[in-house]
Short mmCIF file of C-alpha atoms and ligand atoms in Angstrom, two decimals:
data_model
loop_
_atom_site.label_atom_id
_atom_site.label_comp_id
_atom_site.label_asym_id
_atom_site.label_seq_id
_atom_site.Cartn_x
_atom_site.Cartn_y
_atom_site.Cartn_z
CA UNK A 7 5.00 -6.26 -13.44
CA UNK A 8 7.96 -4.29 -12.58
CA UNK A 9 10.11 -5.64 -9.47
CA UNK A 10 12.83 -3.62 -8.22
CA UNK A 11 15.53 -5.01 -5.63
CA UNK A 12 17.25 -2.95 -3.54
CA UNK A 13 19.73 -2.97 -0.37
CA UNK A 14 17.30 -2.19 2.04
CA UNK A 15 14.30 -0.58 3.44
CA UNK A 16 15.37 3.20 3.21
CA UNK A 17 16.21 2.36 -0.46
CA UNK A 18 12.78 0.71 -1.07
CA UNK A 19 11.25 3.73 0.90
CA UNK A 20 13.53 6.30 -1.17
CA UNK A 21 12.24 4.41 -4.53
CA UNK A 22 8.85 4.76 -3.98
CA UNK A 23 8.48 8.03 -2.09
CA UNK A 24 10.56 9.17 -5.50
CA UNK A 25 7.54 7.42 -7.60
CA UNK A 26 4.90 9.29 -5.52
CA UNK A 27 6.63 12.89 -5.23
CA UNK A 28 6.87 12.47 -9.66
CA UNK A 29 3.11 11.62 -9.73
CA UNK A 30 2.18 14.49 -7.03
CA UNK A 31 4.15 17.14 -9.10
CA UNK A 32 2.91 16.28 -12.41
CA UNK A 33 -0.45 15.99 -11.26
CA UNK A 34 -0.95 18.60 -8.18
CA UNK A 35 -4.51 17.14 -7.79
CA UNK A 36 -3.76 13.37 -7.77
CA UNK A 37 -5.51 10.77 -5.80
CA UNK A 38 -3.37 8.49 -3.79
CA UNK A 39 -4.43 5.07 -2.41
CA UNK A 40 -2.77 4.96 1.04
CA UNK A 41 -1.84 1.88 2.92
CA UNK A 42 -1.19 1.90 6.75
CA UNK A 43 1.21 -0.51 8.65
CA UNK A 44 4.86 -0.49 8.85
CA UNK A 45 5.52 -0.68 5.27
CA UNK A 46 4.85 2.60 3.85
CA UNK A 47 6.05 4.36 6.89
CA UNK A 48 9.46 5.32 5.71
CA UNK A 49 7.47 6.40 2.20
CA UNK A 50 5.25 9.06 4.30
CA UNK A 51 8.28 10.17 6.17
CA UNK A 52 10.31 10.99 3.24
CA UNK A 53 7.17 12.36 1.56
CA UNK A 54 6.89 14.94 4.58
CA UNK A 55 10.35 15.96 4.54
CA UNK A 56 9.60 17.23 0.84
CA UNK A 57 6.87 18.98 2.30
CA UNK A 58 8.83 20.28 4.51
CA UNK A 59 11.38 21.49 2.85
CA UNK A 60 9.23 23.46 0.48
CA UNK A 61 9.58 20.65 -2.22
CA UNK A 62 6.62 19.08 -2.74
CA UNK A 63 2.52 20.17 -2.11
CA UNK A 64 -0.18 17.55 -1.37
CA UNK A 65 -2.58 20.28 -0.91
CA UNK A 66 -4.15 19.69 -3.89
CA UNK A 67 -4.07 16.17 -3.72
CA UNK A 68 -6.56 13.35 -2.44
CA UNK A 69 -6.34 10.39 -0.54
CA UNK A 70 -8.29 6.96 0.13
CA UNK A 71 -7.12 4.83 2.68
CA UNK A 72 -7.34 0.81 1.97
CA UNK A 73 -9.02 -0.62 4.78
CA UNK A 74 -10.21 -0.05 7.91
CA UNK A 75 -10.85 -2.51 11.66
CA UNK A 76 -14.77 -2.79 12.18
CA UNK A 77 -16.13 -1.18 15.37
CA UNK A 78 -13.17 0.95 16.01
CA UNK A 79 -14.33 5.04 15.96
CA UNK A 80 -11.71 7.03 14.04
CA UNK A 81 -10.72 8.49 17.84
CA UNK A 82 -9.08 4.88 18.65
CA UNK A 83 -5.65 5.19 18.67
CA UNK A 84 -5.65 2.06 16.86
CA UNK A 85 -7.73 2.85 13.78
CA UNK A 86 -6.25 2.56 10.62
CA UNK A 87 -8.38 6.59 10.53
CA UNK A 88 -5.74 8.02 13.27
CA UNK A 89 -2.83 5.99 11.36
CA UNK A 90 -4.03 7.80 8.26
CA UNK A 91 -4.57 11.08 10.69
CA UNK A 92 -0.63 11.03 12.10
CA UNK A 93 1.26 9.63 9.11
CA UNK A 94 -0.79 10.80 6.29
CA UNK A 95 -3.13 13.79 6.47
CA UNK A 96 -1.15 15.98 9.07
CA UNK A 97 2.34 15.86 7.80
CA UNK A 98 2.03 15.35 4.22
CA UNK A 99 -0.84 18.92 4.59
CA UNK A 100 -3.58 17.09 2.81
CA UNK A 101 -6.81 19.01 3.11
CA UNK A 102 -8.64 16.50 5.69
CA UNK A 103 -11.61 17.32 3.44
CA UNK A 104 -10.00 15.22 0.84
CA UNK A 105 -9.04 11.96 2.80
CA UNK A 106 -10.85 9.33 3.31
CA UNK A 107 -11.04 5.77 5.22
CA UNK A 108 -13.40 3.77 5.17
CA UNK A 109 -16.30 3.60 8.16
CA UNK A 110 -15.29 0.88 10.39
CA UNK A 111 -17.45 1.98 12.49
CA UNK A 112 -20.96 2.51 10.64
CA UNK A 113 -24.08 0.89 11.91
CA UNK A 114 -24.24 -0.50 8.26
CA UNK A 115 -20.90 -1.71 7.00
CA UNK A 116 -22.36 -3.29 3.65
CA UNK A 117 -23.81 0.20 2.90
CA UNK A 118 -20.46 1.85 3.84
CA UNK A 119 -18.54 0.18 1.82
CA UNK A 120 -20.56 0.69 -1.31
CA UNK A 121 -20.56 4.35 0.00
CA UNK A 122 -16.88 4.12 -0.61
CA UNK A 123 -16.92 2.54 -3.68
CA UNK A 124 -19.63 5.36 -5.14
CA UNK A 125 -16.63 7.88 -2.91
CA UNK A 126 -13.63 6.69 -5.15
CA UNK A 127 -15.33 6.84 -8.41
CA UNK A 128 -17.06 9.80 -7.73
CA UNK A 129 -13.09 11.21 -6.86
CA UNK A 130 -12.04 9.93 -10.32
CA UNK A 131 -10.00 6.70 -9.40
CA UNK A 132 -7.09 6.40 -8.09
CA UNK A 133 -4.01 7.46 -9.64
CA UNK A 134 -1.70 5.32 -7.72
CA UNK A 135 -1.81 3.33 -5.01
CA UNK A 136 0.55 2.54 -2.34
CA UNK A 137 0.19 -1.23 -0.66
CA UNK A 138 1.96 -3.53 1.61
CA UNK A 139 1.55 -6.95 1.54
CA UNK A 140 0.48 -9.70 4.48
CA UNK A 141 3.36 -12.50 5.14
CA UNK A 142 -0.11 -14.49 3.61
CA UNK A 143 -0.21 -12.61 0.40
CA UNK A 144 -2.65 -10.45 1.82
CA UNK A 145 -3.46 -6.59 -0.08
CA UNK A 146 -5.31 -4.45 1.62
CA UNK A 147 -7.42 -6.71 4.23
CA UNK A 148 -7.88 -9.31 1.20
CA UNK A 149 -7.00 -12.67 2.69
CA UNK A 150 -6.79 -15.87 1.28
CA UNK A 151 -9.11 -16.68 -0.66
CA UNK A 152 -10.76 -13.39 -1.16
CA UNK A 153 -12.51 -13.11 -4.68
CA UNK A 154 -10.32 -11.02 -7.54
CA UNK A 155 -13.44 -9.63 -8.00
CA UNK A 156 -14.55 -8.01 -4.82
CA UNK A 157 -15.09 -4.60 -3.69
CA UNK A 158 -15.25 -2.87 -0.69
CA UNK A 159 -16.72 -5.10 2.35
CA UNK A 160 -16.41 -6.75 5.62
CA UNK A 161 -13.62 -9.01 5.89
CA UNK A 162 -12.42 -11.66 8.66
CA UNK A 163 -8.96 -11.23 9.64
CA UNK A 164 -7.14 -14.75 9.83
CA UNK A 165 -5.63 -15.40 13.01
CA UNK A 166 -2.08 -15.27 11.46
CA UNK A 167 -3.35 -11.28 10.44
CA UNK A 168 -4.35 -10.98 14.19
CA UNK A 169 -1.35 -12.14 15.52
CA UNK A 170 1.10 -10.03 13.26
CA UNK A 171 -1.10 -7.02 14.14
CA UNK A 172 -1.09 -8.23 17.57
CA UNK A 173 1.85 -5.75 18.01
CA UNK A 174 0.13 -2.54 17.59
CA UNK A 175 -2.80 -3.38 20.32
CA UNK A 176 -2.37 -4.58 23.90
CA UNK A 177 -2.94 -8.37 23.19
CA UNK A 178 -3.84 -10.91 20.53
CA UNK A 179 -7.52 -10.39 22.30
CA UNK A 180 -7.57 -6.72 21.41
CA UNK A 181 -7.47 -6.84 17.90
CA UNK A 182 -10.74 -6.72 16.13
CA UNK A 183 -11.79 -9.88 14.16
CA UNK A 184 -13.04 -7.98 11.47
CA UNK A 185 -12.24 -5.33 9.23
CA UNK A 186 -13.81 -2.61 6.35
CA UNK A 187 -11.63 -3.05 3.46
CA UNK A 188 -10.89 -2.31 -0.20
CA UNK A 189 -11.71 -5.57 -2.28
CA UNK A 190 -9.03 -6.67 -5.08
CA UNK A 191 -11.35 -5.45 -7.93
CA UNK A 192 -10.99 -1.88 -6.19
CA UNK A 193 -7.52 -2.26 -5.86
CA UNK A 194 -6.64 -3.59 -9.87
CA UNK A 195 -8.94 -0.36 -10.64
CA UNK A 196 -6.11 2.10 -9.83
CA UNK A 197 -3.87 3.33 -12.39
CA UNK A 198 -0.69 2.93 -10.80
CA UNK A 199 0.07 0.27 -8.08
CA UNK A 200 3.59 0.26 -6.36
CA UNK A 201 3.51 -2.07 -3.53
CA UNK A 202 6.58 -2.18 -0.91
CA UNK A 203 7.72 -5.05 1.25
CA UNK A 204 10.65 -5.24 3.59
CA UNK A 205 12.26 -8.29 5.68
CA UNK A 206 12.42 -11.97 5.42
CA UNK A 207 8.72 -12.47 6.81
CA UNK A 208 7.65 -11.23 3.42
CA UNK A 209 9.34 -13.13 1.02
CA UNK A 210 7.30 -15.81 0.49
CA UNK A 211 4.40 -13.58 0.03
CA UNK A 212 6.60 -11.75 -2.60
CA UNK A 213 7.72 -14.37 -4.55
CA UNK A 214 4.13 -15.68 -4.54
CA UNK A 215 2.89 -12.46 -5.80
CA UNK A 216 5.31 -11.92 -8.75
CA UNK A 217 5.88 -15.63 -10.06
CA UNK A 218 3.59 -17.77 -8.24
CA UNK A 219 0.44 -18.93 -9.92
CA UNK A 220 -2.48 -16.62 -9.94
CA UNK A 221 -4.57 -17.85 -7.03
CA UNK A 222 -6.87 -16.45 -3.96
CA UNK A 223 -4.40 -18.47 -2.04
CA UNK A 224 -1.81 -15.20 -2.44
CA UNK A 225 -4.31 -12.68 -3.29
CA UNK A 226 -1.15 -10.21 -4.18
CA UNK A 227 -0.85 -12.61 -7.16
CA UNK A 228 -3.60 -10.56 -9.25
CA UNK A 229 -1.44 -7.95 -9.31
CA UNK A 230 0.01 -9.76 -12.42
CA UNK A 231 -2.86 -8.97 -14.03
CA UNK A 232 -2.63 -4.96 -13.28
CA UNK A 233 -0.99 -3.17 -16.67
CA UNK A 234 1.16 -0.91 -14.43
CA UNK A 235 2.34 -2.91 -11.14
CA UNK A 236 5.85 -2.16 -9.70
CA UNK A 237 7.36 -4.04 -6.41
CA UNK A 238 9.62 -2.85 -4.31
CA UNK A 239 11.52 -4.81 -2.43
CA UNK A 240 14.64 -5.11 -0.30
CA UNK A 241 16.75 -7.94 -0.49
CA UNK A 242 15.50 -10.18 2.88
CA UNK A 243 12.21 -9.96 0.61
CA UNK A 244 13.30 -10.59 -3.04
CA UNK A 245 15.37 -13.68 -1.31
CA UNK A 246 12.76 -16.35 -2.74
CA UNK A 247 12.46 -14.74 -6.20
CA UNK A 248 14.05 -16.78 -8.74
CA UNK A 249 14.20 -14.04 -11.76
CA UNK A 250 16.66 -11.66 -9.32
CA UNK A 251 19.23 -11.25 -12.48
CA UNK A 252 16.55 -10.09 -14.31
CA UNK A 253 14.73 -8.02 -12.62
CA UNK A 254 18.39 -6.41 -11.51
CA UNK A 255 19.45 -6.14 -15.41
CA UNK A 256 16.10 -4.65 -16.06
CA UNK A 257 16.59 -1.84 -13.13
CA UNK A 258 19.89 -0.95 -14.25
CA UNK A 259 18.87 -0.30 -17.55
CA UNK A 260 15.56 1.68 -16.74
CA UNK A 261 16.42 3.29 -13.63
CA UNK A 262 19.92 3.16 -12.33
CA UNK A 263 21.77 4.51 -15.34
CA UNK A 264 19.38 7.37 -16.07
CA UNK A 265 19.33 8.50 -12.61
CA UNK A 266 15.57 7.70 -11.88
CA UNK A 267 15.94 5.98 -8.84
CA UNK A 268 16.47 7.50 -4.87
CA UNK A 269 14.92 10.39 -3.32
CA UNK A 270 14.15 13.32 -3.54
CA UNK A 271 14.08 13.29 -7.39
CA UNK A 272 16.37 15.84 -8.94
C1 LIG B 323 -2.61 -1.85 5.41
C2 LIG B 323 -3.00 -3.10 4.77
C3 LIG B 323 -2.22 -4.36 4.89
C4 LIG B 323 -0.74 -4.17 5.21
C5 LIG B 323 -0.07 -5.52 5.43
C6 LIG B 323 1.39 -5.37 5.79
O1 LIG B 323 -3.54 -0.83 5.12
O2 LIG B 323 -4.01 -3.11 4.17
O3 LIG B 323 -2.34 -5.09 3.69
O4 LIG B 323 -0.13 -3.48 4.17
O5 LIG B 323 -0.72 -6.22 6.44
O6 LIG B 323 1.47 -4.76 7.03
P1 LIG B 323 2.88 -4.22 7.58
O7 LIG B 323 3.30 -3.15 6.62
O8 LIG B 323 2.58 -3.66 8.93
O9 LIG B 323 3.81 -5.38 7.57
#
């Protein structure tokens, strides 16, 4: 696992927009694993700048979004489908065709989510996926506790989820209690994984995820098992880390010197 440290969150957001933008012009066709939140919203707004400014094409590209609330229709202003809509699809010019979140919504969620298992595979995999992580260690919707093994399914939120995400609905109340999501076996399947946190709130979660033990307890912790894993943090969220010279020596060395790190890559 790779952790980088930087100053703050437009530096995290500049690092990993950079590691997306490399991916997406290498490989014009790639297939992106999107998160939604705050995290990743600086990474989508750099992203569309590129766009933008002529840069950068996601037109070939493809997109699968990690999770989604159950019983919300994608018309909800507060489905992770019109987060995905607003942030992703529209500015970045993905071909909606192309993008996909998982049906909250279906009459069936079991069968949906092995529908979007079958959806991703039949895509390829994906190339890289972009993830936040819960102040609980959370990826994706995967709370404490969720197998390392599990794919797509319904999840309960915990009440500390609900309450964080309390902030984008009305109330505590309004927040579903259950969500569509991603398991942590679909997540280790993608070939890249950089994952972005930002603020005090999340170091704990960090720290557990890059030197804790491997447990369900901080499901983020598996990523130590992925071959390619890279963390991004700033430095409220690296503050409980305990390798920081490290990790710093190691940037400097791979990224700093050589010019590799910031966006829009030269
Ligand atoms: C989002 C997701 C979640 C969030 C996490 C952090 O699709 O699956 O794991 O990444 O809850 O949320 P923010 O970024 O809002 O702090």
């Amino acid at each position: 696992m790779e952790v980088v440290i930087l100053p703050d969150g437009d530096a995290v957001a500049d690092h990993a927009a950079r590691l997306v933008a490399e991916l997406v012009r290498s490989r014009p066709d790639a297939v992106l694993g999107v998160a939604t939140g705050s995290s990743p919203v600086g990474i989508y707004r750099r992203l569309a700048a590129a766009v933008d400014a002529g840069e950068l094409s996601f037109a070939r590209a493809a997109a699968f979004a990690l999770d989604e609330y159950a019983g919300l229709p994608p018309e909800d202003p507060h489905s992770y489908a019109a987060y995905i809509a607003g942030h992703v699809t529209g500015p970045l010019g993905l071909d909606p065709a192309r993008v996909h979140v998982p049906d909250g919504n279906a009459a069936d969620l079991a069968a949906a989510g092995a529908a979007y298992e079958a959806a991703i595979a039949g895509a390829g995999g994906v190339d890289l996926q972009i993830l936040g992580i819960g102040a609980n260690g959370h990826i994706g919707f995967n709370e404490p506790s969720s197998s390392f093994a599990s794919r797509t399914r319904v999840k309960a939120l915990t009440r500390q989820t609900r309450e964080d995400n309390a902030r984008f609905f009305g109330s505590l109340a309004d927040v579903p209690t259950h969500c569509l999501t991603q398991g942590l076996g679909t997540i280790m399947d993608a070939r890249r994984i950089v994952l972005v946190a930002q603020g005090s709130h999340k170091a704990a979660a960090v720290a557990g995820a890059a030197e804790g033990p491997v447990t369900a307890m901080c499901p983020a912790s598996v990523l130590q098992f992925h071959p390619d894993a890279v963390l991004v943090v700033d430095e409220a969220a690296a503050a409980q880390l305990t390798l920081t010279d490290y990790y710093r020596t190691a940037y400097e060395a791979d990224h700093a010197k050589r010019g590799t790190h910031g966006f829009p890559p030269q």
